[in-house]
XYZ file of C-alpha atoms in Angstrom:
120
model
C 155.635 35.493 87.039
C 154.518 33.891 83.778
C 151.084 34.307 82.213
C 150.289 30.694 83.099
C 150.906 31.240 86.819
C 147.717 32.077 88.720
C 147.755 35.549 90.213
C 147.606 35.841 93.975
C 147.434 39.645 93.815
C 143.632 39.597 93.921
C 142.744 36.834 96.365
C 139.312 38.410 96.952
C 138.319 38.394 93.277
C 136.298 35.181 93.587
C 134.439 36.614 96.584
C 133.718 39.829 94.684
C 132.475 37.855 91.676
C 130.171 35.829 93.942
C 128.847 39.040 95.506
C 128.163 40.549 92.082
C 126.435 37.345 90.979
C 123.966 37.768 93.835
C 122.939 41.298 92.842
C 119.772 41.479 90.732
C 120.215 43.053 87.300
C 117.710 45.810 88.152
C 119.917 46.937 91.029
C 122.978 47.037 88.779
C 121.122 49.086 86.151
C 119.734 51.523 88.727
C 123.140 51.903 90.394
C 124.843 52.650 87.084
C 122.086 55.127 86.192
C 122.423 56.940 89.531
C 126.211 57.114 89.085
C 125.764 58.589 85.589
C 123.248 61.107 86.967
C 125.588 62.139 89.770
C 128.557 62.536 87.442
C 126.457 64.556 84.978
C 125.240 66.851 87.755
C 128.851 67.529 88.765
C 129.878 68.228 85.167
C 126.877 70.560 84.768
C 128.109 72.576 87.743
C 125.117 71.672 89.920
C 127.198 70.931 93.018
C 128.490 73.239 95.732
C 131.766 73.706 93.846
C 129.730 74.625 90.756
C 131.942 76.214 88.154
C 135.079 74.458 89.399
C 134.021 71.119 87.859
C 131.739 72.370 85.095
C 132.457 70.759 81.724
C 129.532 70.712 79.305
C 131.287 68.433 76.813
C 131.700 65.792 79.514
C 128.157 66.421 80.780
C 126.773 65.859 77.269
C 128.447 62.444 77.097
C 127.151 61.405 80.506
C 123.572 62.544 79.822
C 123.664 60.784 76.439
C 124.863 57.561 78.092
C 122.198 57.819 80.784
C 119.464 58.323 78.190
C 120.714 55.333 76.195
C 120.825 53.130 79.282
C 117.313 54.114 80.326
C 115.974 53.655 76.797
C 117.557 50.206 76.517
C 116.408 49.059 79.946
C 112.868 50.452 79.990
C 111.276 47.050 79.531
C 113.658 45.445 82.016
C 113.112 47.672 85.047
C 109.803 48.440 86.669
C 108.015 51.787 86.539
C 108.875 52.085 90.231
C 112.550 52.360 89.268
C 112.206 53.913 85.823
C 109.989 56.904 86.643
C 112.354 58.713 89.030
C 115.289 57.975 86.732
C 113.442 59.468 83.758
C 112.533 62.520 85.869
C 116.188 62.924 86.841
C 117.266 62.582 83.217
C 114.813 65.270 82.139
C 116.081 67.581 84.883
C 119.647 67.060 83.695
C 118.638 67.697 80.076
C 116.935 70.941 81.092
C 119.951 71.966 83.190
C 122.198 71.282 80.201
C 120.006 73.427 77.950
C 120.059 76.229 80.524
C 123.846 76.031 81.009
C 124.609 76.094 77.283
C 125.641 79.423 75.803
C 124.171 78.319 72.474
C 121.349 75.875 73.269
C 120.808 72.889 70.995
C 117.756 72.851 68.768
C 114.849 70.921 70.330
C 115.494 67.232 69.765
C 119.241 67.744 69.322
C 120.281 68.016 72.991
C 122.015 65.216 74.868
C 119.871 62.112 75.054
C 117.013 63.644 73.091
C 117.358 61.097 70.310
C 116.151 58.613 72.945
C 113.689 60.770 74.886
C 112.400 63.136 72.242
C 112.650 66.911 72.534
C 112.823 68.312 76.055
C 111.164 71.657 76.673
C 111.557 73.737 79.825
């Protein structure tokens, strides 16, 4: 198959694109934020399997990304959506601080450049 030949491998792509086009941006942002929160919780060892999936380096990246997303979208999503997401972020930041053998200085933890220092 040449590059010029249309692909028939993904016949549902147009339908998926139409479905995505119908989803409000706020829903996409909230969904991504919840996925980041869930992944961070797993990497912090906060699930039933706990230590099996714990990886603080990965958790740091996910919490940092979540904080950046929430900071960037604060004016775009309502307080109704933003408040519980910010609460969840703070809980993850505190869990990270607690799980760290050598805790970061206040203001230096994951996402704290966006949220300010998090104290437990």
